[in-house]
Coordinates of C-alpha atoms (C1' of nucleotides) in Angstrom, one line a residue:
Chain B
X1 CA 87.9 0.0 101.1
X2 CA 84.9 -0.9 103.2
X3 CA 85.1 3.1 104.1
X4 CA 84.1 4.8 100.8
X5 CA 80.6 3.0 101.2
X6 CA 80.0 3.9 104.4
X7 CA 80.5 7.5 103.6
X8 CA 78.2 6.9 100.8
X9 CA 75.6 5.6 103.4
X10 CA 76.2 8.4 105.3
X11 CA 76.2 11.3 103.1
X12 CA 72.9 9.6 101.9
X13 CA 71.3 10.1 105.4
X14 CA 72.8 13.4 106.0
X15 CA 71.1 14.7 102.3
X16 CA 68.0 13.3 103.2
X17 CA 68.5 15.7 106.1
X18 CA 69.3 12.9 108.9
X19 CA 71.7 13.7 111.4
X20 CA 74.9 12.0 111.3
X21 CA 75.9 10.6 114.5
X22 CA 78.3 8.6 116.1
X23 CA 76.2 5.0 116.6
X24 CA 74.9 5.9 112.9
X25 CA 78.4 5.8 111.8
X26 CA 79.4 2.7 113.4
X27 CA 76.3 0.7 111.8
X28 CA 76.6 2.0 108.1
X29 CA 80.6 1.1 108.6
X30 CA 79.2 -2.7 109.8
X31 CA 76.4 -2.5 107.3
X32 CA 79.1 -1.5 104.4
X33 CA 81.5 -3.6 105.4
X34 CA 79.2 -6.5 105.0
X35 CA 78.8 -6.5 101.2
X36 CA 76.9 -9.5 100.7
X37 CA 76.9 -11.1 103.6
X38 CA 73.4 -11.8 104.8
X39 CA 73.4 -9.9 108.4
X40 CA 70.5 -9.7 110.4
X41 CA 70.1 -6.7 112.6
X42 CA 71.0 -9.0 115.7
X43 CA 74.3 -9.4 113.9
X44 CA 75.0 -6.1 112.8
X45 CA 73.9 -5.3 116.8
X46 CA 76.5 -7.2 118.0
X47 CA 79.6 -6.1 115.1
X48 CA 78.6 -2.4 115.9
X49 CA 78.8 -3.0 119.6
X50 CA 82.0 -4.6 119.2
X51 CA 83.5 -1.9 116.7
X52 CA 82.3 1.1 119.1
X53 CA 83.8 1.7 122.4
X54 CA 80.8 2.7 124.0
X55 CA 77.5 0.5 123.6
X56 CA 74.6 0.4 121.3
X57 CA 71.4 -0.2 121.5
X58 CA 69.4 -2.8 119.4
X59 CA 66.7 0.0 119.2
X60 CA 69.3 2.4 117.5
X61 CA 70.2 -0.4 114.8
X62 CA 66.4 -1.4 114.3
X63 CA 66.0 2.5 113.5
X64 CA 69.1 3.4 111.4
X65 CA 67.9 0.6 109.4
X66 CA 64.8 1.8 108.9
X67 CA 66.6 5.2 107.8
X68 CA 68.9 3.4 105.2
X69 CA 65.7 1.5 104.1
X70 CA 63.8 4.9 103.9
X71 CA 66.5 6.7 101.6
X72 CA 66.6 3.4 99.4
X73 CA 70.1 2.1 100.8
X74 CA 69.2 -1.0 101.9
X75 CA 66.5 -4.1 101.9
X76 CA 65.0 -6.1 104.4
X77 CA 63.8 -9.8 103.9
X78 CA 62.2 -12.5 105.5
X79 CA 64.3 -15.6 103.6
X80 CA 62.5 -18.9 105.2
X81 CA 62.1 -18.6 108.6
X82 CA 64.2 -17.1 111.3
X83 CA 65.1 -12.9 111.4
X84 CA 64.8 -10.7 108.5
X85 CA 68.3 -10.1 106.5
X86 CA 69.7 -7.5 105.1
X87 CA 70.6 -6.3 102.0
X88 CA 72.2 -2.9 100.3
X89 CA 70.6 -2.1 97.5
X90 CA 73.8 -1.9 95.2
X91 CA 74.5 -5.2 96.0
X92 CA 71.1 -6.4 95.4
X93 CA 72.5 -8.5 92.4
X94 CA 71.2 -11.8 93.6
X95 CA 68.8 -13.9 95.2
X96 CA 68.1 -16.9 97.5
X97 CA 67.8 -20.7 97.3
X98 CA 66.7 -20.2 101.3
X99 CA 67.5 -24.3 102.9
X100 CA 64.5 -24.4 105.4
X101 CA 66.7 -27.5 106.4
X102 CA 70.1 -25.5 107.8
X103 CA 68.8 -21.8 107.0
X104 CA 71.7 -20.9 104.8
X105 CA 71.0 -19.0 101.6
X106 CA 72.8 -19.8 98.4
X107 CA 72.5 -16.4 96.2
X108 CA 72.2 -17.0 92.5
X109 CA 72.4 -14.7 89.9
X110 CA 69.9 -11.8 88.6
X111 CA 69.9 -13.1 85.3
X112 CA 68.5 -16.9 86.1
X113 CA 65.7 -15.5 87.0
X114 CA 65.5 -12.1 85.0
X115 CA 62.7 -13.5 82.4
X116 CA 61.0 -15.1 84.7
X117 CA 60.4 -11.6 87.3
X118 CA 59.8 -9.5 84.0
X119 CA 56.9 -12.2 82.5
X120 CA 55.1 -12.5 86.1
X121 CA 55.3 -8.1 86.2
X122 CA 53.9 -7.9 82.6
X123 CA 51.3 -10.8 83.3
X124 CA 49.8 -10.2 86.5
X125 CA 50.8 -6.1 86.9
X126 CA 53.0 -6.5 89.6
X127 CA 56.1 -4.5 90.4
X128 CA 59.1 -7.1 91.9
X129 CA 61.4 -5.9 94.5
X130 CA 65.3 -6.0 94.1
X131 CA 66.3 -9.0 96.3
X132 CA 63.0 -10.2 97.7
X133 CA 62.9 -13.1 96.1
X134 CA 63.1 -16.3 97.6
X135 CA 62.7 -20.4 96.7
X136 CA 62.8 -22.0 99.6
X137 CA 63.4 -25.8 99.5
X138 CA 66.3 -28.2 101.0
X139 CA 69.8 -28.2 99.8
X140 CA 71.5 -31.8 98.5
X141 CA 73.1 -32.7 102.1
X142 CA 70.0 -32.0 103.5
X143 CA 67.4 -34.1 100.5
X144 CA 64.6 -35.8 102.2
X145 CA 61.3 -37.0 101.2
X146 CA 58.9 -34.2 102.4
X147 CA 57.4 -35.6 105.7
X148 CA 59.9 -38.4 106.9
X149 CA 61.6 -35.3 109.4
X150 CA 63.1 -37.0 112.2
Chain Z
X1 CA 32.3 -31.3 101.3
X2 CA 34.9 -30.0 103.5
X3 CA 34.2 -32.6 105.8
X4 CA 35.8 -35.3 103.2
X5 CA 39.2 -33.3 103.5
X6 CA 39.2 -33.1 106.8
X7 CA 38.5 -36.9 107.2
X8 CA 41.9 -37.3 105.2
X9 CA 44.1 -35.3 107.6
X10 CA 42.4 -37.0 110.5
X11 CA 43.1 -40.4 109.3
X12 CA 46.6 -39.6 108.9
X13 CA 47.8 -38.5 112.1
X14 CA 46.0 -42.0 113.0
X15 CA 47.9 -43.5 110.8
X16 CA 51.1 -42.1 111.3
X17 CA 50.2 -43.5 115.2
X18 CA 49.0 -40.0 116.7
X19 CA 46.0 -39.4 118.6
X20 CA 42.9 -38.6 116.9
X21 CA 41.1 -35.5 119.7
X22 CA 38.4 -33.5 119.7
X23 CA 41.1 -30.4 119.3
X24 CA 42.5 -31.6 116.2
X25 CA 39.3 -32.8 114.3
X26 CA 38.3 -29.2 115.2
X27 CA 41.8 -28.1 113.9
X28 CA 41.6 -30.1 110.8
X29 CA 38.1 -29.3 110.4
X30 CA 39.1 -25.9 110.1
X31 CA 42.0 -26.0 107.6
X32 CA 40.5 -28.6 105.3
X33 CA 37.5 -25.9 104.8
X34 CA 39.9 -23.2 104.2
X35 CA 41.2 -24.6 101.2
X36 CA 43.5 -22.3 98.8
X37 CA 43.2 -19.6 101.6
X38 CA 46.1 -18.5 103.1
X39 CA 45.4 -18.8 106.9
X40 CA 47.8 -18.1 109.7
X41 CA 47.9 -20.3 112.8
X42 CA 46.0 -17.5 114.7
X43 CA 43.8 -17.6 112.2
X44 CA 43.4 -21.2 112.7
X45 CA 42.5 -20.8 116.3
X46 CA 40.3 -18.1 116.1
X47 CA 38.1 -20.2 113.5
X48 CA 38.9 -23.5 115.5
X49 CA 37.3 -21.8 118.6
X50 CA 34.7 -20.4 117.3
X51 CA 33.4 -23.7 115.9
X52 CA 33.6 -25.9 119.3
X53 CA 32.2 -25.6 121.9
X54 CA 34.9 -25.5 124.6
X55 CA 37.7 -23.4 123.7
X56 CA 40.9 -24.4 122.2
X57 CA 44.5 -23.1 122.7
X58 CA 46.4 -21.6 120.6
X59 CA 49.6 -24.2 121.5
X60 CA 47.8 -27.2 120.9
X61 CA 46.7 -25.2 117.3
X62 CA 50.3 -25.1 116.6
X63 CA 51.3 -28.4 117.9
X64 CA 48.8 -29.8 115.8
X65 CA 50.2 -27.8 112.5
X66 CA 53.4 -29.7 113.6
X67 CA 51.9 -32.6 113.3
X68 CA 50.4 -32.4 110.4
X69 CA 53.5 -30.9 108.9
X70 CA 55.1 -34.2 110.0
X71 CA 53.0 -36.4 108.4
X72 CA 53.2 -34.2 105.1
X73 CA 50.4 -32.7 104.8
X74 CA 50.5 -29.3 105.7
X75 CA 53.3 -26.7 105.1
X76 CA 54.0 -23.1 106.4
X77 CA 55.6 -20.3 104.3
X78 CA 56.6 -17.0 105.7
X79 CA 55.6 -14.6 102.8
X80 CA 56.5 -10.9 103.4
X81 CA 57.1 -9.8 106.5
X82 CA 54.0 -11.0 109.0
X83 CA 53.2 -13.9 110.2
X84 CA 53.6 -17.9 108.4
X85 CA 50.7 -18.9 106.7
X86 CA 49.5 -22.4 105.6
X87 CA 48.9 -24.7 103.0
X88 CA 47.7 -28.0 102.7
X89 CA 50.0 -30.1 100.8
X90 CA 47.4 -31.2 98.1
X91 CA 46.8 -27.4 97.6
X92 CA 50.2 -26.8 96.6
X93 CA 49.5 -26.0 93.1
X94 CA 50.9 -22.5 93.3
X95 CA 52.9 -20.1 94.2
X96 CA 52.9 -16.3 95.5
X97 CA 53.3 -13.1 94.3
X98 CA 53.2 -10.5 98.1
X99 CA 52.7 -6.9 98.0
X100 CA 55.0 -5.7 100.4
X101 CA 52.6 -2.7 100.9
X102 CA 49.5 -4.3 101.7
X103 CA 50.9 -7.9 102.4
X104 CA 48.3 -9.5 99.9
X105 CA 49.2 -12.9 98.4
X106 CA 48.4 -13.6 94.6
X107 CA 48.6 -17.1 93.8
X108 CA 50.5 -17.9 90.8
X109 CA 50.0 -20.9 88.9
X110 CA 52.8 -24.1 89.4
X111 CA 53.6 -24.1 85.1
X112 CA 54.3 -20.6 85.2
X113 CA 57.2 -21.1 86.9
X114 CA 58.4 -24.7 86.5
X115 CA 60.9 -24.2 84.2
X116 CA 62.6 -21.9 86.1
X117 CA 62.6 -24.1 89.9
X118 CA 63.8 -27.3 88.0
X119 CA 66.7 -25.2 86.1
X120 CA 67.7 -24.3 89.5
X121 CA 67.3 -27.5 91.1
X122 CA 69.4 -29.0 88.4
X123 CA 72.0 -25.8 88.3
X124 CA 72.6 -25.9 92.5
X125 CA 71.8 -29.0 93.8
X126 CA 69.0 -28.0 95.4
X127 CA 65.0 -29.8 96.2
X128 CA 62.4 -26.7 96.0
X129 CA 59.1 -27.3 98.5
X130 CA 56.6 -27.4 97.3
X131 CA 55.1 -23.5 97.9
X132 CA 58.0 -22.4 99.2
X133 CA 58.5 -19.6 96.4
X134 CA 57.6 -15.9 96.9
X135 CA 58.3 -12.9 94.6
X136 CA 58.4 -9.6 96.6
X137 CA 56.9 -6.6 95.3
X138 CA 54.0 -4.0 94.9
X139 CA 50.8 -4.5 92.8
X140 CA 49.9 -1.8 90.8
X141 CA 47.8 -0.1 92.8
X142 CA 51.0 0.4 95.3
X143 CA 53.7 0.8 92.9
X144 CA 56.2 3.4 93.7
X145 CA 59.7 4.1 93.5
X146 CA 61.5 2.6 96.3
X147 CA 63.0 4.6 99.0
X148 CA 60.1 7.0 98.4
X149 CA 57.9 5.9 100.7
X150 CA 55.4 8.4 102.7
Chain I
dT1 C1' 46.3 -48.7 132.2
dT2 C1' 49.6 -45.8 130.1
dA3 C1' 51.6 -43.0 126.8
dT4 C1' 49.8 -38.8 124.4
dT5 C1' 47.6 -34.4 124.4
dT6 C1' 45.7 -30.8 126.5
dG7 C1' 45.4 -26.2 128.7
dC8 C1' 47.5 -22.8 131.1
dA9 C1' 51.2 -19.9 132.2
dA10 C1' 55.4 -18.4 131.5
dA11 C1' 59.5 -18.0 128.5
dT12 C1' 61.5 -16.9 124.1
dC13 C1' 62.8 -14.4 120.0
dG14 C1' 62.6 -10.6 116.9
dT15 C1' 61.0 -6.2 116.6
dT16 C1' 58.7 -1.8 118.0
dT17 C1' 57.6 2.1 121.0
dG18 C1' 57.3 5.8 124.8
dC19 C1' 59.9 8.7 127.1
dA20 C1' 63.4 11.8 129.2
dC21 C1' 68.1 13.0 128.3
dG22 C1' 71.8 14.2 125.2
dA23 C1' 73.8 15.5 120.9
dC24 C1' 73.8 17.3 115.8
dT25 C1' 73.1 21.4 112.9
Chain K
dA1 C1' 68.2 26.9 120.5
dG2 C1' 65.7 23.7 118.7
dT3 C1' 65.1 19.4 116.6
dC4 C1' 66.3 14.9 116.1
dG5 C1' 68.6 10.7 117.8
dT6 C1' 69.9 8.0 121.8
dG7 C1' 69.6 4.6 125.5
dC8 C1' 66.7 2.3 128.5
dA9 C1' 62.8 -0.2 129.7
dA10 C1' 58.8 -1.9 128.7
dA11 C1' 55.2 -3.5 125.1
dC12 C1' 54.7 -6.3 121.3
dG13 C1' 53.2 -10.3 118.2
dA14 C1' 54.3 -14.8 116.9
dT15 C1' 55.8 -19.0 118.4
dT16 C1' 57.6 -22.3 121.9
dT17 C1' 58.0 -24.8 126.2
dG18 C1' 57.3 -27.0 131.1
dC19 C1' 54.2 -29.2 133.7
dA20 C1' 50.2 -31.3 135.9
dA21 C1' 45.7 -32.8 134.8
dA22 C1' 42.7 -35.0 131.2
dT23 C1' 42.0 -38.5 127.7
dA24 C1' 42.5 -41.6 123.6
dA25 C1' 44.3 -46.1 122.8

DNA sequence: TTATTTGCAAATCGTTTGCACGACT
DNA sequence: AGTCGTGCAAACGATTTGCAAATAA
């Protein structure tokens, strides 16, 4: 199951005239078996290493990423603070209450914020990206009056 | 005119029991002037130096955002990809709209979105900051159809 | 005086890059 | 064969930290 999308990464890479090779494989097969999981590319580092019997490099995952990203595959973004997660674009169905508290992202549905995106494109000529939206704020567990940190 | 501001953050980290140095009247000096600007902590130090007379680093620039993040006056947003850039509290009457191309940040006004942040505060239990809330995209001058880029 | 802050230098984290070798096509 | 991708190691920018000397309270 998680197998038919990586093919479908991979045949995208190999049409855009990318070579298909064995690291590349491993990382769309962790990338597509991630769904909506919010890897970063430290994650998928490590799955991919552990997935492959021979090791690979955080360089090579930094650049296949860049080659999903380049054939429209897959997102990058900066939610809060910490690394830059990922997303593929087919799952891009969501996006992110970002707890600067804990760091976990709740997603939430397209449509909650569907008018809003199209009314800020039409007002101020802008063009939104899939996923790259974020509010960032504190979730319940984690309520506190803005400045009382401990 | 500035000066007034700075006053303000000044007498808070007094007040809050901190110690009031020629580095962080510098520092505050510095952010109060730069108002609705979206200044990083480099930023911050390059301006702070600049305007004393012995130089400042850039640790003490950051352990002094920490402090006035503490005492709830200042926050820091990673918009895009770069670096975190601030905001005084009291400035926190919008939001952003980032080009993902050129990494410019268009403020948005608060009421434009409202209605939207307290649906989902209500809808997921959650407590939005303040400026916490950036829309990912391109302005019109960089629009394009993603996954073509150059 | 005495606890805080400072500056400096070094460490960290995430990400990028240069380069010679190895592998797709 | 020739190009493109790899690993490695080193560079990078942003941010953090340990520590001894300097300073506000």
């Amino acid at each position: 199951m998680p197998d038919l999308d990586a093919g479908m990464l991979v045949e995208d890479l190999r049409r855009a005239g990318m070579r298909v090779t064995t690291p590349r494989r491993v990382i769309c097969e962790v990338i597509a078996a991630s769904h909506d999981e919010h890897l970063t590319a430290t994650e998928v580092h490590a799955r991919a290493e552990a997935m492959a019997d021979r090791g690979i490099d955080v360089s090579t995952v930094y650049r296949t990423i860049e080659a999903l990203e380049s054939v429209g595959r897959l997102h990058h973004v900066h939610l809060g603070h910490g690394p830059a997660v990922l997303h593929l674009s087919d799952h891009a169905d969501h996006h992110h209450l970002v707890c600067e508290q804990c760091g976990r992202a709740q997603d939430i549905p397209l449509e909650e914020v569907a008018d809003l995106v199209s009314h800020l494109e039409e007002r101020y000529d802008f063009v939104a990206a899939g996923v790259h939206f974020a509010l960032v704020g504190r979730c319940v567990g984690h309520d506190a009056v803005p400045g009382n940190s401990p």
